[in-house]
Short mmCIF file of C-alpha atoms in Angstrom, two decimals:
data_model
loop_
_atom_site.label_atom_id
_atom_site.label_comp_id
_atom_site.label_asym_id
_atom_site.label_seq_id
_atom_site.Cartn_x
_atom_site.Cartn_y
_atom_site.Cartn_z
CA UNK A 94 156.22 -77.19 85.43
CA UNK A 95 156.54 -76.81 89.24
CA UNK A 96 153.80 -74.29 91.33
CA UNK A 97 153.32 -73.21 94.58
CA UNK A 98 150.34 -71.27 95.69
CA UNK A 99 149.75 -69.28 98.90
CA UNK A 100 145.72 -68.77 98.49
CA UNK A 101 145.87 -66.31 101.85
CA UNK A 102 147.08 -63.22 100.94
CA UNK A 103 146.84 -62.01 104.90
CA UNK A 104 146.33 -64.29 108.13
CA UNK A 105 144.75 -62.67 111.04
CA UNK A 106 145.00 -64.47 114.72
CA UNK A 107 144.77 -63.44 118.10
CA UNK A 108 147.67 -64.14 120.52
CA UNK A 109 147.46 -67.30 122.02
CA UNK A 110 145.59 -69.26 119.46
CA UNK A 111 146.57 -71.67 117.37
CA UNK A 112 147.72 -70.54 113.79
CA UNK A 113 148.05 -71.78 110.14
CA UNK A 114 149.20 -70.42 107.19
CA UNK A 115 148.21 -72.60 103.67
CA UNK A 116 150.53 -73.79 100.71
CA UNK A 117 149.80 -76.07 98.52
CA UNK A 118 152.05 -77.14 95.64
CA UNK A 119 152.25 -78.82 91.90
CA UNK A 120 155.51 -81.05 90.85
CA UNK A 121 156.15 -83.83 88.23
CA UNK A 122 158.16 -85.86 90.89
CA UNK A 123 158.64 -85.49 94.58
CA UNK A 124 159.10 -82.50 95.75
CA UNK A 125 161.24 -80.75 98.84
CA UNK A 126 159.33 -77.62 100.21
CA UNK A 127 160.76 -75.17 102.54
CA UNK A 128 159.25 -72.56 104.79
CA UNK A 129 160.81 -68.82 105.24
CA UNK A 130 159.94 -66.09 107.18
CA UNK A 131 161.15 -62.16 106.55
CA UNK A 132 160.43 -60.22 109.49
CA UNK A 133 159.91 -56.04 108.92
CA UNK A 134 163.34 -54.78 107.60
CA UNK A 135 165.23 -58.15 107.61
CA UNK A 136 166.33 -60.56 105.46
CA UNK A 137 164.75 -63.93 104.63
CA UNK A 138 165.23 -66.48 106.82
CA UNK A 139 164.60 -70.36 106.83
CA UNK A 140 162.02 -71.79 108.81
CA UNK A 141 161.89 -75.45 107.89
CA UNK A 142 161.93 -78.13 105.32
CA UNK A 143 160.70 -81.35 104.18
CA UNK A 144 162.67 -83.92 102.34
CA UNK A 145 161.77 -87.18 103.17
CA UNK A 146 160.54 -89.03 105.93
CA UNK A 147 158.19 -88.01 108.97
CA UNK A 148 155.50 -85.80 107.16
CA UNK A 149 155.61 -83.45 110.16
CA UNK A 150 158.71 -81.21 110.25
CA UNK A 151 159.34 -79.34 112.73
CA UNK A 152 161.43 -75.95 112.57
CA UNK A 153 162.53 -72.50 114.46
CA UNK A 154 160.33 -70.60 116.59
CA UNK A 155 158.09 -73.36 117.22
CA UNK A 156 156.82 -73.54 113.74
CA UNK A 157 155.96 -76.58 111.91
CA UNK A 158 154.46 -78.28 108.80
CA UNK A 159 153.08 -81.06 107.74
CA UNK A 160 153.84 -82.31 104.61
CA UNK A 161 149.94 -84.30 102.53
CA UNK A 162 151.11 -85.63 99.62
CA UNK A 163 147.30 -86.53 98.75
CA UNK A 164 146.66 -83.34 98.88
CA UNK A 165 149.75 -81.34 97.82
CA UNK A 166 149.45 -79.47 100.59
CA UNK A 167 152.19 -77.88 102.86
CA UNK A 168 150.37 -75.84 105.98
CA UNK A 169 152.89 -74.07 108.22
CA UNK A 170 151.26 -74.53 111.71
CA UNK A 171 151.63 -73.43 115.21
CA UNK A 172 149.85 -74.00 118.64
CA UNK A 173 150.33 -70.50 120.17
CA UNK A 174 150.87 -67.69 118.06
CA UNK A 175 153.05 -64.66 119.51
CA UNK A 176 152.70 -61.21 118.65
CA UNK A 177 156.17 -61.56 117.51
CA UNK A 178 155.38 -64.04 114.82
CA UNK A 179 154.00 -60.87 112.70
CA UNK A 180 155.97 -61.21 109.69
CA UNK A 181 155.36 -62.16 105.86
CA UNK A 182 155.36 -66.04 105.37
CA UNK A 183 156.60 -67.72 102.11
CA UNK A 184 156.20 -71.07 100.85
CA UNK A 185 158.52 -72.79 98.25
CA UNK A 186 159.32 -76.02 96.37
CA UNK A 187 161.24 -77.73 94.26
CA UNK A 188 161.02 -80.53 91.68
CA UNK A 189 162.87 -83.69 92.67
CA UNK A 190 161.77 -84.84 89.34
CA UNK A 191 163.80 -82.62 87.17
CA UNK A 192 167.01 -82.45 87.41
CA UNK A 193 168.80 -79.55 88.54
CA UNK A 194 165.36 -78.14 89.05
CA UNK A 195 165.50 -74.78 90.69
CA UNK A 196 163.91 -73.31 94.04
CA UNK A 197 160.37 -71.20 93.89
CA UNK A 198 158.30 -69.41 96.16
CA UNK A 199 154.83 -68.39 96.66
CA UNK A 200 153.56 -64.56 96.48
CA UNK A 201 153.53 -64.96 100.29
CA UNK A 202 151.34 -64.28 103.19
CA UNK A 203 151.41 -61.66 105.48
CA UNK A 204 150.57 -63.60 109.29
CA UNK A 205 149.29 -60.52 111.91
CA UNK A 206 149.07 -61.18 115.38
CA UNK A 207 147.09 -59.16 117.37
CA UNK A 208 147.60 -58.60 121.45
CA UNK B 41 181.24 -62.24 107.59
CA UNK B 42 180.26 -65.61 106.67
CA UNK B 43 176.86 -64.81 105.24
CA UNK B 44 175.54 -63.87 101.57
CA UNK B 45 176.33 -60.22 100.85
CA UNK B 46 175.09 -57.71 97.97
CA UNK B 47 175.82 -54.33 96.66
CA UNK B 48 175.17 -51.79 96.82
CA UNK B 49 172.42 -51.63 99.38
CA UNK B 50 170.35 -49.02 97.62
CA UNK B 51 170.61 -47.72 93.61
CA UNK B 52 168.60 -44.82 92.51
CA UNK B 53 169.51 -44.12 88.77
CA UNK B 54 167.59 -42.51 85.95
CA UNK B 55 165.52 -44.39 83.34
CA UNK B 56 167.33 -45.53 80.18
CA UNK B 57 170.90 -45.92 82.19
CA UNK B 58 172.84 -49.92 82.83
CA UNK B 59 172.79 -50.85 86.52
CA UNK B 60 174.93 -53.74 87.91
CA UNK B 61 173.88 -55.85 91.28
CA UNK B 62 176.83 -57.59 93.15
CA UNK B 63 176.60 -60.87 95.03
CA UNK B 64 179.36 -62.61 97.07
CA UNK B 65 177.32 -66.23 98.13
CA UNK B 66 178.64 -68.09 100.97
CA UNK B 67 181.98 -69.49 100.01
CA UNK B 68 181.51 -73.75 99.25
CA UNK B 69 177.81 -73.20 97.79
CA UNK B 70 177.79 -74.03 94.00
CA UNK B 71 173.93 -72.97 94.30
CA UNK B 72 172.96 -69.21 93.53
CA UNK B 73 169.93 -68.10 92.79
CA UNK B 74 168.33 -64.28 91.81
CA UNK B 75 165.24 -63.20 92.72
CA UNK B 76 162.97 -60.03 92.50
CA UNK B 77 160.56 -58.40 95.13
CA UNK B 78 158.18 -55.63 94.41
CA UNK B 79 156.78 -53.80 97.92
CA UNK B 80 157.16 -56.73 99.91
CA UNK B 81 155.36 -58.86 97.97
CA UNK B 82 156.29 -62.54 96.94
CA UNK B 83 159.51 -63.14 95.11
CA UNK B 84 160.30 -63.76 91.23
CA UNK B 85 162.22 -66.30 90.35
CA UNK B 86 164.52 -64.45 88.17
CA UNK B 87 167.90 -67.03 87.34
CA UNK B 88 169.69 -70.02 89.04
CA UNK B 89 173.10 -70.59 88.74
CA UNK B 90 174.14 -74.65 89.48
CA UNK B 91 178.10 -75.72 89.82
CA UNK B 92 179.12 -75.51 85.96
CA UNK B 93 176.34 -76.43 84.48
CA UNK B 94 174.34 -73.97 82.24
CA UNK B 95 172.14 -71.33 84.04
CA UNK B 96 168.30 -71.79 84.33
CA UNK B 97 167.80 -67.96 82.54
CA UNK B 98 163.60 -68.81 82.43
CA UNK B 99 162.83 -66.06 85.20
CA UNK B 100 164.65 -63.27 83.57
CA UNK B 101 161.71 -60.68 82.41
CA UNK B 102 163.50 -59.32 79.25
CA UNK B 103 166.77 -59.43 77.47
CA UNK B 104 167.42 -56.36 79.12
CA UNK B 105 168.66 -58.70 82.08
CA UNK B 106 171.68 -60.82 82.38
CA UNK B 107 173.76 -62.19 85.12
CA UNK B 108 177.20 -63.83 84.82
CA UNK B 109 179.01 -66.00 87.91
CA UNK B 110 182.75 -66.33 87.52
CA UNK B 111 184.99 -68.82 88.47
CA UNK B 112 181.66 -70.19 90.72
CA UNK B 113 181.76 -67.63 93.23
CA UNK B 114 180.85 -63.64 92.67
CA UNK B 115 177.81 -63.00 90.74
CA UNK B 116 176.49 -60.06 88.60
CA UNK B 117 172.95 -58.89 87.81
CA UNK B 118 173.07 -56.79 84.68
CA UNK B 119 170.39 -54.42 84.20
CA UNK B 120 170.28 -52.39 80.89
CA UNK B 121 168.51 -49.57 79.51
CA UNK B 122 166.32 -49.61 83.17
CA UNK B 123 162.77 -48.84 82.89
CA UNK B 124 160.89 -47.99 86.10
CA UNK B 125 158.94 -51.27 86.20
CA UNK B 126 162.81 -52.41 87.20
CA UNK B 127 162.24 -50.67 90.53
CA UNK B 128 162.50 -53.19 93.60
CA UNK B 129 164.45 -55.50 95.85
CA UNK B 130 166.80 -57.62 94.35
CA UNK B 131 167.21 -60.39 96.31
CA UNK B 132 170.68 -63.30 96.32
CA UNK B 133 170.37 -66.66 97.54
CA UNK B 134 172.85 -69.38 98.00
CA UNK B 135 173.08 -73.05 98.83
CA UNK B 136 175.57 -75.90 99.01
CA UNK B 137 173.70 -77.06 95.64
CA UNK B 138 170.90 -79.30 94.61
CA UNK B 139 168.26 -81.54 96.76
CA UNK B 140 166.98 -80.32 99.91
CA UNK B 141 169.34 -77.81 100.92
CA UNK B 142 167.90 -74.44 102.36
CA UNK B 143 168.79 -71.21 100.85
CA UNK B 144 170.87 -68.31 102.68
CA UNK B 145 169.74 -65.13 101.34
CA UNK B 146 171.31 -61.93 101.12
CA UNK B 147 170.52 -58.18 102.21
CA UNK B 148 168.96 -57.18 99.10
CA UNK B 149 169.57 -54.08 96.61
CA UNK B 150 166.85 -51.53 96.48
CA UNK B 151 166.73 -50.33 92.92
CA UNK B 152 165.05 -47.24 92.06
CA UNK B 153 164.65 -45.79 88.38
CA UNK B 154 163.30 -42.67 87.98
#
């Protein structure tokens, strides 16, 4: 069965420094993982993905990922964090190994910027 | 509009009653999914809906759930007999289908039971 874990439940960072926020993930074949963001009071919105290819995506607002298939690991990075990148972070995957597999995402993490 | 809608927006309704959730997905995307969010934590898989093929139903929580899609396009989340552990965001996604496309999620419908 597929898995995704966020293991931070909150993310601190001052403005200006670099940031990460952790994911790693558990699939029987390949999988494609995805990046969303859902700012106070607004939907969910996509960030990024990875499907294939360069194992460092990049996405909107700067963001990226890299994608450690040794390691199962899916960070969501970024060099200089804004106060405006406050928002609740979520992770997801799915299995390219089963077919018709569906999409799901991690309990989330809650990124905090401070001035 | 061209994105994913739901409604109602909000739903209070007393415990014991049948609530139904609306979603209208993008038009072209044969991928819908339903998912629940408690307080703004992390979302619950609840059921995935795939072209014609057979739903995924392995999220739902209890057979007081169901959800129907006809002809591929509107969907329904059927809540019966609501209990007020059924209190939360409801959340619709869509995408053009399998592989790596990204969802496009809906607005949401608070549900309150009292």
């Amino acid at each position: 069965a597929q898995s995704v874990a966020q293991p931070e439940d909150q993310v601190n960072v001052a403005e200006g420094n670099p940031l990460t926020v952790k994911c790693t993930y558990s699939v029987s074949g390949n999988p494609y993982l995805f990046w969303y963001v859902q700012y106070p009071n607004r939907g969910l919105q996509f960030l990024l993905k990875y499907i294939t290819g360069d194992n460092l995506v990049k996405g909107s607002y700067g963001f990226e990922a890299e994608f450690n298939k040794s390691q199962t690991s899916f960070h969501l990075k970024k060099p200089s964090a804004l106060v405006s990148d406050s928002a609740l972070y979520f992770c997801a995957v799915r299995d390219m190994g089963s077919s018709a597999s569906k999409i799901i995402f991690g309990s989330g993490t809650r990124l905090s910027i401070r001035p | 509009g061209a994105g994913v809608s739901q409604s109602p927006s909000n739903k209070v309704t007393e415990k014991g009653k049948d609530v139904e959730l609306r979603c209208d997905p993008i038009s072209g995307h044969t991928a819908l999914y339903w998912y629940r969010q408690s307080l703004g934590q992390g979302l619950e898989f609840l059921i995935y809906f795939q072209g014609n093929s057979a739903p995924d139903k392995s999220g739902l929580p209890s057979d007081r759930f169901s959800a129907e899609r006809t002809g591929g396009s509107v969907s329904t989340l059927t809540i019966q007999r609501t209990q007020q552990e059924d209190s939360a965001v409801y959340l619709c996604a869509s995408s053009f289908g399998q592989g790596g496309f990204e969802q496009f999620f809906g607005p949401g419908t608070r549900l309150t039971v009292l």
